[in-house]
Tab-separated table of C-alpha atoms in Angstrom:
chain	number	residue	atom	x	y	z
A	1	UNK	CA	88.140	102.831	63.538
A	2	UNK	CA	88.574	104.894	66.525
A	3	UNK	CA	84.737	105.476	67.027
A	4	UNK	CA	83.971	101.617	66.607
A	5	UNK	CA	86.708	101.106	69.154
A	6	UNK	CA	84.500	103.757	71.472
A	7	UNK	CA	80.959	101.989	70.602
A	8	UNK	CA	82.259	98.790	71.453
A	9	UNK	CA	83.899	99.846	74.729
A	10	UNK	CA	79.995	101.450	75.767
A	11	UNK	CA	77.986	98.569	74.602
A	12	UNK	CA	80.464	95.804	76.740
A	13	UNK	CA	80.208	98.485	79.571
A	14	UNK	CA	76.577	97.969	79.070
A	15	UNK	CA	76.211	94.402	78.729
A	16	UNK	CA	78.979	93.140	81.474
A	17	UNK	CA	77.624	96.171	83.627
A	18	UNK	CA	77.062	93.325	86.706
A	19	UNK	CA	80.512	92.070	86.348
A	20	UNK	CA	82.814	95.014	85.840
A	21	UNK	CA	80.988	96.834	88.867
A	22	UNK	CA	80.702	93.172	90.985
A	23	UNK	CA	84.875	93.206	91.581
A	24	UNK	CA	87.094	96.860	92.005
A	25	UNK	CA	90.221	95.246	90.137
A	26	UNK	CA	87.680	94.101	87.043
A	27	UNK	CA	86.363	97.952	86.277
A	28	UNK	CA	89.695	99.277	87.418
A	29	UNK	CA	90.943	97.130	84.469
A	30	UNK	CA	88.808	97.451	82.021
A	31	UNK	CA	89.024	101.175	82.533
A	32	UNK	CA	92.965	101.111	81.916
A	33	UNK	CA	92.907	98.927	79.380
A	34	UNK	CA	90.342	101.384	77.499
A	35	UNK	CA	92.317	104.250	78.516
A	36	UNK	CA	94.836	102.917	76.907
A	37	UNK	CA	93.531	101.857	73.910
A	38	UNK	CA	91.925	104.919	73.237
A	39	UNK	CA	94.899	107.148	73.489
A	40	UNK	CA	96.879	104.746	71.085
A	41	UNK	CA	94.309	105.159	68.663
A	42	UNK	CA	94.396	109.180	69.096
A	43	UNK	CA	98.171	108.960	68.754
A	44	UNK	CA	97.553	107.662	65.505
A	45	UNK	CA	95.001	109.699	64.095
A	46	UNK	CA	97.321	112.507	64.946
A	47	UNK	CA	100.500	110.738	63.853
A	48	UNK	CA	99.870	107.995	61.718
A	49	UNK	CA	103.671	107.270	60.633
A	50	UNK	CA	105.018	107.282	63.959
A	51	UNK	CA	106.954	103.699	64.610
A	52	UNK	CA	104.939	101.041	66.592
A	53	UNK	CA	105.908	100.105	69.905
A	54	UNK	CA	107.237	97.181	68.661
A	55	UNK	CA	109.652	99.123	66.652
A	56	UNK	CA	110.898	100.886	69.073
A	57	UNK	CA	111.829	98.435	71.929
A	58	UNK	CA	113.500	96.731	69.240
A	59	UNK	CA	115.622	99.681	68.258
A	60	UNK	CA	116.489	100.118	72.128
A	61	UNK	CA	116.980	96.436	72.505
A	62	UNK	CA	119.752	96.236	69.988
């Protein structure tokens, strides 16, 4: 899933190249957002039965 994740990241870079690189916030963005994304989905290739993030602000919330 991971490497569908990373194809689809390239090909949008590729075909909303004008866009991202028109405005600083929009690539700055899209760059964290990916960033992110991919290092949740390494977390869980590595860890698959750690809680969700859901989980655990509820846990703290209580």
């Amino acid at each position: 899933m991971i490497y569908i994740f990373g194809i689809s990241l390239i090909y949008t870079m590729i075909k909303k190249k004008d866009q991202l690189l028109g405005a600083n916030r929009n690539l700055i963005l899209f760059l964290l957002l990916s960033i992110i994304g991919l290092t949740l989905g390494i977390i869980y290739i590595i860890n698959p039965y750690l809680p969700s993030i859901a989980a655990m602000l509820e846990k703290h919330m209580k």
